mmCIF file of C-alpha atoms in Angstrom:
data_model
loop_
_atom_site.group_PDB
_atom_site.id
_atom_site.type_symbol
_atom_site.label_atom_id
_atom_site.label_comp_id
_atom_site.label_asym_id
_atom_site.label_seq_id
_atom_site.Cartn_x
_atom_site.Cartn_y
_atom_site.Cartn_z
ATOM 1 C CA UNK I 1 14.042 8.954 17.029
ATOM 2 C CA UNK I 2 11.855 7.564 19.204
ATOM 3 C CA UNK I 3 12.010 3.692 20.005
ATOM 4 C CA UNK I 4 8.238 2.084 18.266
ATOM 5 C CA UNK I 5 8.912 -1.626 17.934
ATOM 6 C CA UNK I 6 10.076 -5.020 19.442
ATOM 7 C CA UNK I 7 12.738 -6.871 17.442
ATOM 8 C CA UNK I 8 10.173 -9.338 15.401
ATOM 9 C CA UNK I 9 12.702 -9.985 12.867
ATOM 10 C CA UNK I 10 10.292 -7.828 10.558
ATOM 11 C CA UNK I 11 12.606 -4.679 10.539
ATOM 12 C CA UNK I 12 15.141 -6.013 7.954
ATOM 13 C CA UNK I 13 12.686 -5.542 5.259
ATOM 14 C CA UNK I 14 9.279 -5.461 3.672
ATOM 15 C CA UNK I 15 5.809 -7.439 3.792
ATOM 16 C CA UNK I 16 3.314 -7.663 0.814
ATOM 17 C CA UNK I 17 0.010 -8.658 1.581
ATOM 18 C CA UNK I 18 -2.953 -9.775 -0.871
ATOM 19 C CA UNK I 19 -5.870 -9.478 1.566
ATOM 20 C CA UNK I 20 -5.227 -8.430 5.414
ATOM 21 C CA UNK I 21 -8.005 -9.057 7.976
ATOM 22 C CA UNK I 22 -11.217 -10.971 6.762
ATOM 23 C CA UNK I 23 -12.892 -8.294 9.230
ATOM 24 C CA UNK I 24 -11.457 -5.518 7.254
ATOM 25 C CA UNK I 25 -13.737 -4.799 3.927
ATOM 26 C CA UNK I 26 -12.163 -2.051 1.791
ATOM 27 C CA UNK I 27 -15.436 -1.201 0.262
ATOM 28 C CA UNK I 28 -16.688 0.264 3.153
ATOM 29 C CA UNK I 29 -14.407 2.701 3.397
ATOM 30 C CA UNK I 30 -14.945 4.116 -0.222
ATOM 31 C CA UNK I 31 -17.663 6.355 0.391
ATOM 32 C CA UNK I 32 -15.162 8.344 2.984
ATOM 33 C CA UNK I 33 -13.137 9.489 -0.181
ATOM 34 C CA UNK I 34 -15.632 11.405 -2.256
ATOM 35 C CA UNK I 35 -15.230 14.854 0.443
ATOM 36 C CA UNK I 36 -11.525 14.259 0.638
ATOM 37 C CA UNK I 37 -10.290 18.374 -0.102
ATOM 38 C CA UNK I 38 -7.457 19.357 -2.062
ATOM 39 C CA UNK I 39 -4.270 18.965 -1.144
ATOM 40 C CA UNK I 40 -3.278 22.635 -1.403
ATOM 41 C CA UNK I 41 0.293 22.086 -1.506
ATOM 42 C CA UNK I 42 0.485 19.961 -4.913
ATOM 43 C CA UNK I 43 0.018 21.944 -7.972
ATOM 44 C CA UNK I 44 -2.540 20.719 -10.370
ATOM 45 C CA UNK I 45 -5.231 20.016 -8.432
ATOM 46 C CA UNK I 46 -5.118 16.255 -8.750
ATOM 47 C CA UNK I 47 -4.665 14.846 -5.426
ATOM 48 C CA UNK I 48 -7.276 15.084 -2.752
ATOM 49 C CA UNK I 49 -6.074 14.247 1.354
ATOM 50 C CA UNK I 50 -6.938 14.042 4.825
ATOM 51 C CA UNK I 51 -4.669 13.312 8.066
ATOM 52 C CA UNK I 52 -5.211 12.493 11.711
ATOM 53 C CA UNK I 53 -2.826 10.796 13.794
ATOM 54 C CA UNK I 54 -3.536 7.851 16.648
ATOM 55 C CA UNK I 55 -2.389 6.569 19.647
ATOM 56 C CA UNK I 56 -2.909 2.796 20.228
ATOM 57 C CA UNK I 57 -2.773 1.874 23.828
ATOM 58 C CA UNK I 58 -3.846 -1.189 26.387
ATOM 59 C CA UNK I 59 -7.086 0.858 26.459
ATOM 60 C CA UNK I 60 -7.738 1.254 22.725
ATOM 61 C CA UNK I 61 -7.516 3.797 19.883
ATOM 62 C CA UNK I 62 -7.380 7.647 20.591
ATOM 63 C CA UNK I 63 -7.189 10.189 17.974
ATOM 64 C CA UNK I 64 -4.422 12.606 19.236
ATOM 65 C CA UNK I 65 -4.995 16.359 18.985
ATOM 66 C CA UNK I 66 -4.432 18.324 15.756
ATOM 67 C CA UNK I 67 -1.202 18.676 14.416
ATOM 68 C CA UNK I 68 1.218 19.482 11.385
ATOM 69 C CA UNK I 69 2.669 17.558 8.653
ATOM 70 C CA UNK I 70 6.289 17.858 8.813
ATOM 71 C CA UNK I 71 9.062 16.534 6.806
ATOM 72 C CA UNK I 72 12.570 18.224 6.063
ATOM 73 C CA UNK I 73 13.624 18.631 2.529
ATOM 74 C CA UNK I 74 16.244 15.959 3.106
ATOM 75 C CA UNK I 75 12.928 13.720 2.702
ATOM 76 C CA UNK I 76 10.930 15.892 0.750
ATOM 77 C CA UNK I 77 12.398 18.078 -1.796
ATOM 78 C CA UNK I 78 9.210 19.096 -3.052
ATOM 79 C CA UNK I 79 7.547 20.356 0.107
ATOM 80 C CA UNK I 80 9.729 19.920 3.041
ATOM 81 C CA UNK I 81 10.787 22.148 5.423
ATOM 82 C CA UNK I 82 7.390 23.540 5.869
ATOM 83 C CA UNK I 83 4.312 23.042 8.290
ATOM 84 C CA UNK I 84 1.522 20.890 6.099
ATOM 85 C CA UNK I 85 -2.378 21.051 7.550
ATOM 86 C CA UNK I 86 -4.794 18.902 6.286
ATOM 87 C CA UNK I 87 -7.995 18.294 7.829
ATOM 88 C CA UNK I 88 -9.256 15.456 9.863
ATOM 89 C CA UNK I 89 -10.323 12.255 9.140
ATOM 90 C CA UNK I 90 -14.048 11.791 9.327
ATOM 91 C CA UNK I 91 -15.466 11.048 12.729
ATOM 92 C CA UNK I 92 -17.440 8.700 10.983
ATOM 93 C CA UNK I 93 -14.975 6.527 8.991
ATOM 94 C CA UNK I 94 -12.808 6.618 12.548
ATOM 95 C CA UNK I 95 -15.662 5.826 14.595
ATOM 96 C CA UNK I 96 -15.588 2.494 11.956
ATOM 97 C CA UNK I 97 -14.687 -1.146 13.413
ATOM 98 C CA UNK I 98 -12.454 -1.867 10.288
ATOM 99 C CA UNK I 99 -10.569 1.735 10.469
ATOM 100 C CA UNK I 100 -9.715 0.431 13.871
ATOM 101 C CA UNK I 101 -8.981 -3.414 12.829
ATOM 102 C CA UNK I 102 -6.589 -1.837 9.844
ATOM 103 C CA UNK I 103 -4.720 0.183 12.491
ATOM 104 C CA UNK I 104 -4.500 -2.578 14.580
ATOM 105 C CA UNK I 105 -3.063 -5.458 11.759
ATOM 106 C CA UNK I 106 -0.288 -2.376 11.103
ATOM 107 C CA UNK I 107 0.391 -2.339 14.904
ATOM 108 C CA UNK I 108 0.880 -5.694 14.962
ATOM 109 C CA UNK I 109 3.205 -6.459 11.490
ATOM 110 C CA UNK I 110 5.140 -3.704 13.244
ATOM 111 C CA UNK I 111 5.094 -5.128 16.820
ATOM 112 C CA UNK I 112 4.423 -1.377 17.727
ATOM 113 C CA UNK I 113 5.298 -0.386 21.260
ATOM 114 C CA UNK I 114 2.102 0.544 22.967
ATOM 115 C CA UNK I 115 1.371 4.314 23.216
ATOM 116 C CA UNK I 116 3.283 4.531 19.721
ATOM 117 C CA UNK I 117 1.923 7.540 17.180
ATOM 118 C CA UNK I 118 0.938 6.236 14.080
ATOM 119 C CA UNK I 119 -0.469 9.075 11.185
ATOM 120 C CA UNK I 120 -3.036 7.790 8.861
ATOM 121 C CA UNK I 121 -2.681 9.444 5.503
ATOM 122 C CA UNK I 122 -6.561 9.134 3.315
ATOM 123 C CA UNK I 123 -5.053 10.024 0.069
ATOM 124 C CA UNK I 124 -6.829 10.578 -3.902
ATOM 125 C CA UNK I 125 -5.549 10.987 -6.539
ATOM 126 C CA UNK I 126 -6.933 11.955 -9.811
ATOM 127 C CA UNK I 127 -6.552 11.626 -13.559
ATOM 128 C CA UNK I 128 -8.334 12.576 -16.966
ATOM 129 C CA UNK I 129 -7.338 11.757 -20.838
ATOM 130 C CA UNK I 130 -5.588 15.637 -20.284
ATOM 131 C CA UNK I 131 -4.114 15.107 -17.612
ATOM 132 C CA UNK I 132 -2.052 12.243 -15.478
ATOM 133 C CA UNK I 133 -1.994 12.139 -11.773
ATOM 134 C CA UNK I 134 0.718 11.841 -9.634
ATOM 135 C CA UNK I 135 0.737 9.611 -6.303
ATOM 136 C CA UNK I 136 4.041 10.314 -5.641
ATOM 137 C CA UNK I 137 5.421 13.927 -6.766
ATOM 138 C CA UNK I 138 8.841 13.673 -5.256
ATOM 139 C CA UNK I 139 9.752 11.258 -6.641
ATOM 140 C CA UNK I 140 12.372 8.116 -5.419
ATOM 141 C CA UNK I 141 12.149 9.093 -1.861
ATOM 142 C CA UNK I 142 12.066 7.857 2.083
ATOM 143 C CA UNK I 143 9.173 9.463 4.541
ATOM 144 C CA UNK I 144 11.705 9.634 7.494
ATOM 145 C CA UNK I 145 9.623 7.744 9.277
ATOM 146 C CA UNK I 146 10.220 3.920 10.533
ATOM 147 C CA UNK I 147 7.696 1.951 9.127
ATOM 148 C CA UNK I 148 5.140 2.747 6.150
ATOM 149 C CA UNK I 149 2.076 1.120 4.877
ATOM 150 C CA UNK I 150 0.068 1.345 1.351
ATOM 151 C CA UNK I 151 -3.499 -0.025 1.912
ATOM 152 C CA UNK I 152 -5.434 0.041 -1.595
ATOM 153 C CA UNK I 153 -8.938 0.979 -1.321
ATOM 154 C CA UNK I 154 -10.104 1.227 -4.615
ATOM 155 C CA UNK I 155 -8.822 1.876 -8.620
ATOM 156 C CA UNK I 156 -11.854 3.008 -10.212
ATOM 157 C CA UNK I 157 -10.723 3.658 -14.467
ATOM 158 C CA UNK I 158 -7.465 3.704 -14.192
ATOM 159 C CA UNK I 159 -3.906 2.204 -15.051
ATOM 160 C CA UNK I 160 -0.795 2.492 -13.297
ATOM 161 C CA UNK I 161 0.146 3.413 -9.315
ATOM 162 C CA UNK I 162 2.349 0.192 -9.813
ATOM 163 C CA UNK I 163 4.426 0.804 -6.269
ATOM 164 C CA UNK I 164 8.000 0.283 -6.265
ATOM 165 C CA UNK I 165 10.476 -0.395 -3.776
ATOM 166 C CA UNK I 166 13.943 0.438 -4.145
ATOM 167 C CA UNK I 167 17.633 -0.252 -1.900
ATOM 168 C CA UNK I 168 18.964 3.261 -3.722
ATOM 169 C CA UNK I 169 17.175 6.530 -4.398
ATOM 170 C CA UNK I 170 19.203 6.124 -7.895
ATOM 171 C CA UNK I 171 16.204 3.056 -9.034
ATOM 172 C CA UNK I 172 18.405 0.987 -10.450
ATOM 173 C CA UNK I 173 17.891 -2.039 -7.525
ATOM 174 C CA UNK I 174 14.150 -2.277 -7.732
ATOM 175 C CA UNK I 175 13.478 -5.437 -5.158
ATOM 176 C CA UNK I 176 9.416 -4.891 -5.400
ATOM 177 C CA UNK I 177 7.003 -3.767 -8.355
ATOM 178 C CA UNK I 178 2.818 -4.528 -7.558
ATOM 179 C CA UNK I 179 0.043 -2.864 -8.543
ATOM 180 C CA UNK I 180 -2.061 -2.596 -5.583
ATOM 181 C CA UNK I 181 -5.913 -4.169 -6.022
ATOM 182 C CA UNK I 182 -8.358 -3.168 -3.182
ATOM 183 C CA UNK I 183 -7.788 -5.266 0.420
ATOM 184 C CA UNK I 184 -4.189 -5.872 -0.678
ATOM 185 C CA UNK I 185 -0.850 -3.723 1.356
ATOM 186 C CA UNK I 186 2.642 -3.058 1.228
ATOM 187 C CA UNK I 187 4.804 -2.465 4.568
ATOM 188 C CA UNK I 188 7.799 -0.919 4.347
ATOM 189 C CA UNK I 189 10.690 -0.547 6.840
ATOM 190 C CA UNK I 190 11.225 2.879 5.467
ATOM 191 C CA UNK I 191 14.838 2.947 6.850
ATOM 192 C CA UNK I 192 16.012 0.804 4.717
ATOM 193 C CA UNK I 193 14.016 0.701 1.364
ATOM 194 C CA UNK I 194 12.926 3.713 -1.100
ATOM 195 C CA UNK I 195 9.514 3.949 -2.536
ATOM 196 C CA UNK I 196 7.475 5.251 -5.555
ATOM 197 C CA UNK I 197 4.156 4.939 -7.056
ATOM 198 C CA UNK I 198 3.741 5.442 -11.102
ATOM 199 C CA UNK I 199 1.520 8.342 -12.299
ATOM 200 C CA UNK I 200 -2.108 7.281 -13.020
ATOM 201 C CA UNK I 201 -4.445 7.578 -15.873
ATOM 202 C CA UNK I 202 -7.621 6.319 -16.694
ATOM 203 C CA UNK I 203 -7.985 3.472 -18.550
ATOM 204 C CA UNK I 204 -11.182 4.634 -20.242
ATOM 205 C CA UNK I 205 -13.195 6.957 -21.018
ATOM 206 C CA UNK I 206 -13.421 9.847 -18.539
ATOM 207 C CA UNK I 207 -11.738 10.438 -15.007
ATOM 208 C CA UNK I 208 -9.792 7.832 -13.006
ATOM 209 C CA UNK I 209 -9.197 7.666 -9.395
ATOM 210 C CA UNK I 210 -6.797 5.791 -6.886
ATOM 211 C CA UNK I 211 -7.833 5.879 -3.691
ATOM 212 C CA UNK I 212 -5.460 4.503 -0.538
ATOM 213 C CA UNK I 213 -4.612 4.884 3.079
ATOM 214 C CA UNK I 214 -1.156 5.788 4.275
ATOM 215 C CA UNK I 215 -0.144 4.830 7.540
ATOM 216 C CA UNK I 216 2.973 5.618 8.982
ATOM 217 C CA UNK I 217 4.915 5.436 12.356
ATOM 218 C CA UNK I 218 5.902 7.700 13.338
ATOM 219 C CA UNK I 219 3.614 10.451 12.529
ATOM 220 C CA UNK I 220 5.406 13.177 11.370
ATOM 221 C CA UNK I 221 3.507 15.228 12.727
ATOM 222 C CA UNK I 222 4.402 18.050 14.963
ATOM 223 C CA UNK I 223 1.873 20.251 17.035
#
């Protein structure tokens, strides 16, 4: 795999955060979820996704070309081994000075090498009183990636997405268990720990929705 990061000491484990960047306002970002389009490959219809990946260099942030999400089913049981396309990210939200200060607080927890790929994940997920969502439909499980971060953008009416963080894919060693508010993030040295995030539903009347941005580097992404 290829090399992303300095030795910072960071790699042994994870970080929780309750509120990165004072330059980075989560609220802004919410209006960027309500066109998110299904995510064709989860059945039910409750989770909503876009994907781009980045390239951070000494000259700045550049949106690589299009590619594929690809994990094996080693990582993905559910929907590995196959090709995933999602569309872009809005050139608007990436075109935003706090999409591009959130990229740059996970470059540097990460002591990313410069020029490393980093795919941003804009994820929804849904719920009604008939039906739970789902943030994580594999399950226990790894990305295969080295480093992944949860940033909450908003909960609007519902309970749960509590993320865990486990040593085993068997759950019985849970080291972390947080319910992600809006501004706050988890980074995970994905080598080394397992993570899930509990179904949602809505806490009142109506629909619920959990909206978040999943950043991971590597990519996974594949042209």
């Amino acid at each position: 795999m290829q090399e992303v990061f300095v030795s910072t000491g960071f790699e042994f484990g994870f970080l929780f955060c309750m509120r990165t960047e004072n330059a980075i306002d989560p609220t802004a970002f919410k209006p960027f979820f309500n066109d998110l389009p299904v995510d064709p490959n989860i059945k039910g219809h409750y989770r909503y996704r876009r994907l781009s990946r980045f390239r951070i260099t000494d000259d700045g942030i550049m949106r690589l070309p299009h590619g594929y999400l690809f994990q094996s089913k080693d990582y993905n049981p559910l929907v590995g081994d196959i090709k995933r396309e999602f569309e872009e990210l809005n050139d608007e939200l990436v075109n935003l000075d706090m999409f591009n200060a959130l990229l740059l607080v996970f470059r540097d927890f990460c002591a990313l090498r410069p020029g490393a790929e980093i795919g941003v994940h804009q994820i929804r997920t849904t719920c009604s009183p008939e039906s739970f969502g789902d943030p994580a439909p594999e399950g226990i499980h790894r990305d295969g990636t080295d480093f992944v971060c949860i940033y909450s953008v908003d909960r609007n009416n519902v309970e749960g997405a509590e993320t865990h963080l486990y040593t085993s894919k068997s759950g019985e060693s849970s080291v972390f268990n947080k319910t992600l508010y809006p501004g706050e993030l988890v980074l995970v040295n994905d080598r080394k720990f397992f993570h899930y995030t509990t179904p949602v539903h809505p806490a009142g009347e109506g629909n619920g929705t959990r909206d978040v941005f999943v950043l991971t580097c590597p990519s996974l992404m594949v042209d």
